[in-house]
């Protein structure tokens, strides 16, 4: 199940673990990504708290936690090759994985249809 935030993050839930990244819309708006700052494994962050930063040739943007939880893994390949956020944002360009603290928070996030409409006007 993939959900989206108004800040253009996506979250793909598989059981109690979710993978988080930025959307196609976000990477298009940013341009060529040159650096990512990822959260520390083991850190516990609240929903909407800043979890990292993505920098491009145009701008820097915060990456927010779509839901509360504990970071269980970060994408080291993305640190080595930040352009993965541009070339495969919903696949190899994922940012981190998180153990969900409250699955109920997912209900407030957008499904693909709502996000597509939202991002068309953003």
Coordinates of N, CA, C and O in Angstrom, one line a residue:
X1 N 0.9 -1.2 0.0 CA 0.0 0.0 0.0 C 0.9 1.2 0.0 O 1.7 1.4 0.9
X2 N 0.8 2.0 -1.0 CA 1.6 3.3 -1.1 C 0.6 4.5 -0.8 O -0.5 4.6 -1.3
X3 N 1.1 5.4 0.1 CA 0.4 6.6 0.4 C 1.4 7.8 0.1 O 2.6 7.6 0.0
X4 N 0.8 9.0 0.1 CA 1.6 10.2 -0.2 C 1.2 11.3 0.7 O 0.1 11.4 1.3
X5 N 2.2 12.2 0.9 CA 2.0 13.3 1.8 C 1.9 14.6 1.0 O 2.3 14.6 -0.2
X6 N 1.4 15.7 1.6 CA 1.3 17.0 0.9 C 2.7 17.6 0.7 O 2.9 18.5 0.0
X7 N 3.7 17.0 1.4 CA 5.1 17.5 1.2 C 5.9 16.7 0.2 O 7.1 16.8 0.1
X8 N 5.1 15.8 -0.5 CA 5.6 15.0 -1.7 C 6.6 13.9 -1.3 O 7.5 13.6 -2.0
X9 N 6.3 13.3 -0.1 CA 7.0 12.0 0.2 C 6.0 10.9 -0.1 O 4.8 11.1 0.0
X10 N 6.5 9.7 -0.4 CA 5.7 8.5 -0.5 C 6.1 7.5 0.6 O 7.2 7.6 1.1
X11 N 5.2 6.7 1.0 CA 5.4 5.7 2.0 C 4.8 4.4 1.5 O 3.6 4.4 1.1
X12 N 5.6 3.3 1.4 CA 5.1 2.0 1.0 C 5.1 1.1 2.2 O 6.2 0.7 2.7
X13 N 3.9 0.7 2.7 CA 3.8 -0.1 3.9 C 3.8 -1.6 3.6 O 3.1 -2.1 2.7
X14 N 4.6 -2.3 4.3 CA 4.7 -3.8 4.2 C 4.7 -4.3 5.6 O 5.8 -4.4 6.3
X15 N 3.5 -4.7 6.2 CA 3.5 -5.1 7.6 C 3.7 -4.0 8.5 O 3.0 -3.0 8.4
X16 N 4.6 -4.1 9.4 CA 5.0 -3.0 10.4 C 6.1 -2.1 9.9 O 6.5 -1.2 10.6
X17 N 6.7 -2.4 8.7 CA 7.8 -1.7 8.2 C 7.3 -0.9 7.0 O 6.6 -1.5 6.1
X18 N 7.8 0.3 6.8 CA 7.4 1.1 5.7 C 8.7 1.7 5.1 O 9.6 2.1 5.8
X19 N 8.7 1.8 3.7 CA 9.8 2.4 3.0 C 9.4 3.8 2.6 O 8.2 4.0 2.2
X20 N 10.3 4.8 2.7 CA 9.9 6.2 2.5 C 10.9 6.8 1.5 O 12.1 6.5 1.5
X21 N 10.3 7.7 0.6 CA 11.1 8.4 -0.4 C 10.4 9.6 -0.9 O 9.4 10.0 -0.3
X22 N 11.0 10.3 -1.9 CA 10.3 11.4 -2.4 C 9.7 11.0 -3.7 O 10.1 10.1 -4.4
X23 N 8.6 11.8 -4.1 CA 7.8 11.4 -5.3 C 8.5 12.0 -6.6 O 9.4 12.8 -6.6
X24 N 7.9 11.5 -7.7 CA 8.4 12.0 -9.0 C 8.2 13.5 -9.1 O 9.1 14.2 -9.6
X25 N 7.1 14.0 -8.5 CA 6.8 15.4 -8.5 C 7.9 16.2 -7.8 O 8.4 17.2 -8.3
X26 N 8.3 15.7 -6.6 CA 9.3 16.4 -5.8 C 10.7 16.4 -6.6 O 11.3 17.4 -6.6
X27 N 11.1 15.3 -7.1 CA 12.4 15.3 -7.8 C 12.3 16.1 -9.1 O 13.3 16.7 -9.4
X28 N 11.2 16.2 -9.7 CA 11.1 17.1 -10.9 C 11.2 18.5 -10.5 O 11.9 19.3 -11.1
X29 N 10.6 18.9 -9.4 CA 10.7 20.3 -8.9 C 12.1 20.6 -8.4 O 12.6 21.8 -8.6
X30 N 12.8 19.7 -7.8 CA 14.1 19.9 -7.3 C 15.2 20.0 -8.4 O 16.1 20.7 -8.3
X31 N 15.0 19.2 -9.4 CA 16.1 19.1 -10.4 C 17.1 18.0 -10.0 O 16.8 17.1 -9.2
X32 N 18.3 18.1 -10.5 CA 19.3 17.1 -10.3 C 19.7 17.1 -8.8 O 20.3 18.0 -8.3
X33 N 19.4 16.0 -8.1 CA 19.8 15.8 -6.7 C 21.3 15.5 -6.6 O 21.8 14.6 -7.3
X34 N 22.0 16.3 -5.7 CA 23.4 16.1 -5.6 C 23.8 15.7 -4.2 O 25.0 15.3 -4.0
X35 N 22.9 15.7 -3.2 CA 23.3 15.3 -1.9 C 22.0 14.9 -1.1 O 20.9 15.6 -1.3
X36 N 22.1 13.9 -0.2 CA 21.0 13.6 0.7 C 21.6 13.4 2.1 O 22.6 12.9 2.3
X37 N 20.8 13.9 3.0 CA 21.1 13.7 4.4 C 20.0 12.9 5.0 O 18.9 13.2 5.0
X38 N 20.4 11.7 5.4 CA 19.4 10.7 5.9 C 19.4 10.6 7.4 O 20.4 10.9 8.1
X39 N 18.3 10.2 8.0 CA 18.3 10.1 9.5 C 19.2 8.9 10.0 O 19.6 8.1 9.2
X40 N 19.4 8.9 11.2 CA 20.3 7.9 11.9 C 19.4 6.7 12.1 O 18.3 6.8 12.6
X41 N 19.9 5.5 11.8 CA 19.2 4.2 12.2 C 19.1 4.2 13.7 O 20.0 4.5 14.4
X42 N 17.9 3.8 14.1 CA 17.6 3.8 15.6 C 16.9 5.0 16.1 O 16.4 5.0 17.2
X43 N 16.9 6.1 15.3 CA 16.2 7.4 15.7 C 14.7 7.2 15.6 O 14.2 6.5 14.7
X44 N 14.0 7.8 16.6 CA 12.6 7.7 16.6 C 12.1 9.1 16.3 O 12.5 10.1 17.0
X45 N 11.3 9.2 15.3 CA 10.8 10.5 14.9 C 9.3 10.6 14.8 O 8.6 9.6 14.5
X46 N 8.7 11.7 15.1 CA 7.3 11.9 15.1 C 6.8 12.3 13.6 O 7.6 12.8 12.8
X47 N 5.5 12.0 13.4 CA 5.0 12.4 12.1 C 5.2 13.9 11.8 O 5.0 14.7 12.8
X48 N 5.6 14.2 10.6 CA 5.8 15.6 10.1 C 7.1 16.2 10.7 O 7.4 17.3 10.4
X49 N 7.9 15.4 11.5 CA 9.2 15.9 11.9 C 10.2 15.8 10.7 O 10.1 14.9 9.9
X50 N 11.2 16.7 10.7 CA 12.2 16.6 9.6 C 13.0 15.3 9.8 O 13.6 15.1 10.9
X51 N 13.1 14.5 8.8 CA 13.9 13.3 8.9 C 15.2 13.4 8.1 O 16.1 12.6 8.3
X52 N 15.3 14.3 7.2 CA 16.5 14.4 6.4 C 16.4 15.6 5.4 O 15.4 16.4 5.5
X53 N 17.4 15.8 4.6 CA 17.4 16.9 3.6 C 17.8 16.3 2.3 O 18.7 15.4 2.2
X54 N 17.2 16.9 1.3 CA 17.7 16.6 -0.1 C 18.1 17.9 -0.8 O 17.4 18.9 -0.7
X55 N 19.3 17.9 -1.4 CA 19.8 19.1 -2.0 C 20.0 18.8 -3.5 O 20.4 17.7 -3.9
X56 N 19.6 19.8 -4.3 CA 19.8 19.7 -5.7 C 20.6 20.9 -6.2 O 20.9 21.8 -5.4
X57 N 20.8 20.9 -7.5 CA 21.5 22.1 -8.1 C 20.6 23.3 -7.9 O 21.2 24.4 -8.0
X58 N 19.3 23.2 -7.7 CA 18.4 24.3 -7.6 C 18.1 24.8 -6.2 O 17.9 25.9 -5.9
X59 N 17.9 23.8 -5.3 CA 17.4 24.1 -4.0 C 17.7 23.0 -3.0 O 18.2 21.9 -3.4
X60 N 17.4 23.2 -1.7 CA 17.4 22.2 -0.7 C 16.0 22.1 -0.1 O 15.3 23.1 -0.1
X61 N 15.7 20.9 0.2 CA 14.3 20.7 0.8 C 14.4 19.7 1.9 O 15.2 18.7 1.9
X62 N 13.6 19.9 2.9 CA 13.5 18.9 4.0 C 12.7 17.7 3.6 O 11.7 17.9 2.8
X63 N 13.0 16.6 4.2 CA 12.2 15.4 4.0 C 11.6 15.1 5.3 O 12.2 15.0 6.3
X64 N 10.2 15.0 5.3 CA 9.5 14.9 6.5 C 9.0 13.4 6.7 O 8.8 12.7 5.8
X65 N 8.9 13.1 8.0 CA 8.3 11.7 8.4 C 6.9 11.7 8.0 O 6.1 12.5 8.5
X66 N 6.5 10.8 7.1 CA 5.0 10.6 6.8 C 4.2 10.1 8.0 O 3.0 10.4 8.1
X67 N 4.9 9.3 8.9 CA 4.2 8.8 10.1 C 5.3 8.6 11.2 O 6.5 8.6 10.9
X68 N 4.8 8.5 12.4 CA 5.7 8.3 13.5 C 6.3 6.9 13.5 O 5.7 6.0 13.1
X69 N 7.6 6.8 13.9 CA 8.2 5.5 14.0 C 9.7 5.6 14.2 O 10.3 6.6 14.3
X70 N 10.3 4.4 14.2 CA 11.8 4.2 14.4 C 12.4 3.9 13.1 O 12.0 3.0 12.4
X71 N 13.5 4.6 12.8 CA 14.2 4.4 11.5 C 15.0 3.1 11.7 O 15.8 2.9 12.6
X72 N 14.7 2.1 10.8 CA 15.4 0.8 10.9 C 16.5 0.6 9.9 O 17.3 -0.3 10.0
X73 N 16.5 1.4 8.8 CA 17.5 1.2 7.7 C 17.5 2.5 6.9 O 16.5 3.2 6.8
X74 N 18.6 2.9 6.4 CA 18.8 4.0 5.4 C 19.4 3.4 4.1 O 20.1 2.4 4.1
X75 N 19.1 4.1 3.1 CA 19.6 3.7 1.7 C 21.0 4.2 1.5 O 21.2 5.3 1.0
X76 N 22.0 3.4 1.9 CA 23.4 3.8 1.7 C 23.8 4.0 0.2 O 24.6 4.9 -0.1
X77 N 23.1 3.3 -0.7 CA 23.4 3.5 -2.1 C 23.0 4.9 -2.5 O 23.6 5.5 -3.4
X78 N 22.0 5.5 -1.9 CA 21.5 6.8 -2.2 C 22.5 7.9 -1.7 O 22.8 8.9 -2.4
X79 N 23.2 7.6 -0.6 CA 24.3 8.5 -0.1 C 25.4 8.5 -1.2 O 26.0 9.5 -1.4
X80 N 25.7 7.3 -1.7 CA 26.8 7.2 -2.6 C 26.5 7.8 -4.0 O 27.3 8.3 -4.7
X81 N 25.2 7.7 -4.4 CA 24.7 8.1 -5.7 C 23.4 8.8 -5.5 O 22.3 8.2 -5.8
X82 N 23.4 10.1 -5.1 CA 22.1 10.8 -4.9 C 21.2 10.9 -6.1 O 20.0 11.1 -6.0
X83 N 21.8 10.7 -7.3 CA 21.0 10.8 -8.5 C 19.9 9.7 -8.6 O 19.0 9.8 -9.4
X84 N 20.0 8.7 -7.8 CA 19.0 7.7 -7.8 C 17.6 8.3 -7.4 O 16.6 7.7 -7.8
X85 N 17.6 9.3 -6.6 CA 16.4 10.0 -6.3 C 15.7 10.6 -7.5 O 14.5 10.7 -7.5
X86 N 16.5 10.9 -8.6 CA 15.9 11.4 -9.8 C 15.6 10.2 -10.8 O 14.5 10.2 -11.4
X87 N 16.5 9.3 -10.9 CA 16.3 8.2 -11.9 C 15.3 7.2 -11.5 O 14.7 6.6 -12.4
X88 N 15.2 6.9 -10.2 CA 14.3 5.9 -9.8 C 13.7 6.2 -8.4 O 13.9 5.5 -7.4
X89 N 12.9 7.4 -8.3 CA 12.5 7.8 -7.0 C 11.6 6.9 -6.2 O 11.6 6.9 -5.0
X90 N 10.8 6.0 -6.9 CA 9.9 5.1 -6.2 C 10.5 3.7 -6.1 O 9.8 2.8 -5.7
X91 N 11.8 3.6 -6.5 CA 12.4 2.3 -6.4 C 13.8 2.4 -5.7 O 13.8 2.6 -4.5
X92 N 14.9 2.3 -6.5 CA 16.2 2.3 -5.9 C 16.5 3.6 -5.2 O 17.5 3.7 -4.4
X93 N 15.8 4.7 -5.5 CA 16.0 6.0 -4.8 C 15.3 6.2 -3.5 O 15.2 7.3 -3.1
X94 N 14.8 5.1 -2.9 CA 14.2 5.2 -1.6 C 15.2 5.8 -0.5 O 16.4 5.7 -0.7
X95 N 14.6 6.4 0.5 CA 15.5 7.1 1.5 C 15.7 6.3 2.8 O 16.9 6.2 3.2
X96 N 14.6 5.8 3.4 CA 14.8 5.1 4.6 C 13.6 4.2 4.9 O 12.6 4.4 4.3
X97 N 13.8 3.3 5.8 CA 12.7 2.4 6.3 C 12.4 2.7 7.7 O 13.3 3.1 8.5
X98 N 11.2 2.6 8.1 CA 10.7 2.9 9.4 C 9.8 1.9 10.0 O 9.0 1.3 9.2
X99 N 9.9 1.6 11.3 CA 9.0 0.7 11.9 C 7.8 1.6 12.4 O 8.0 2.5 13.2
X100 N 6.6 1.2 12.0 CA 5.5 2.1 12.3 C 5.1 2.1 13.8 O 5.0 1.0 14.4
X101 N 4.9 3.3 14.3 CA 4.4 3.4 15.7 C 2.9 3.4 15.8 O 2.3 3.0 16.8
X102 N 2.2 4.0 14.7 CA 0.8 4.1 14.8 C 0.2 4.0 13.4 O 0.2 5.0 12.6
X103 N -0.2 2.9 13.0 CA -0.7 2.6 11.6 C -1.9 3.5 11.3 O -2.2 3.8 10.2
X104 N -2.6 4.0 12.4 CA -3.8 4.9 12.2 C -3.4 6.2 11.5 O -4.2 6.8 10.8
X105 N -2.1 6.6 11.6 CA -1.7 7.8 11.0 C -1.7 7.7 9.4 O -1.8 8.7 8.7
X106 N -1.7 6.5 8.9 CA -1.8 6.3 7.5 C -3.1 6.8 6.9 O -3.1 7.2 5.7
X107 N -4.2 6.8 7.7 CA -5.5 7.2 7.2 C -5.5 8.6 6.7 O -6.3 9.0 5.9
X108 N -4.7 9.5 7.3 CA -4.7 10.9 6.9 C -3.9 11.2 5.6 O -3.9 12.3 5.1
X109 N -3.2 10.2 5.1 CA -2.3 10.4 3.9 C -3.2 10.1 2.7 O -4.2 9.5 2.7
X110 N -2.7 10.6 1.6 CA -3.4 10.5 0.3 C -3.1 9.2 -0.4 O -1.9 8.7 -0.4
X111 N -4.1 8.6 -1.1 CA -3.8 7.5 -2.1 C -3.3 8.1 -3.4 O -3.3 9.3 -3.5
X112 N -3.0 7.3 -4.3 CA -2.4 7.7 -5.6 C -3.3 8.7 -6.3 O -2.9 9.7 -6.9
X113 N -4.6 8.4 -6.4 CA -5.6 9.2 -7.1 C -5.6 10.6 -6.5 O -5.5 11.6 -7.3
X114 N -5.8 10.7 -5.2 CA -5.8 12.0 -4.5 C -4.5 12.8 -4.7 O -4.4 14.0 -4.9
X115 N -3.4 12.0 -4.6 CA -2.1 12.7 -4.7 C -1.8 13.2 -6.1 O -1.3 14.3 -6.3
X116 N -2.3 12.5 -7.1 CA -2.1 12.9 -8.5 C -2.8 14.2 -8.7 O -2.3 15.2 -9.3
X117 N -4.1 14.3 -8.2 CA -4.9 15.5 -8.3 C -4.2 16.7 -7.6 O -4.1 17.8 -8.0
X118 N -3.7 16.4 -6.3 CA -3.1 17.4 -5.5 C -1.8 17.9 -6.2 O -1.6 19.1 -6.2
X119 N -1.0 17.0 -6.7 CA 0.3 17.5 -7.2 C 0.1 18.2 -8.6 O 1.0 19.0 -8.9
X120 N -1.0 18.0 -9.2 CA -1.2 18.7 -10.5 C -1.5 20.2 -10.2 O -1.3 21.0 -11.1
X121 N -1.9 20.5 -9.0 CA -2.2 21.9 -8.6 C -1.1 22.5 -7.8 O -1.2 23.7 -7.5
X122 N -0.2 21.7 -7.4 CA 0.9 22.2 -6.4 C 2.0 23.0 -7.2 O 2.2 22.8 -8.3

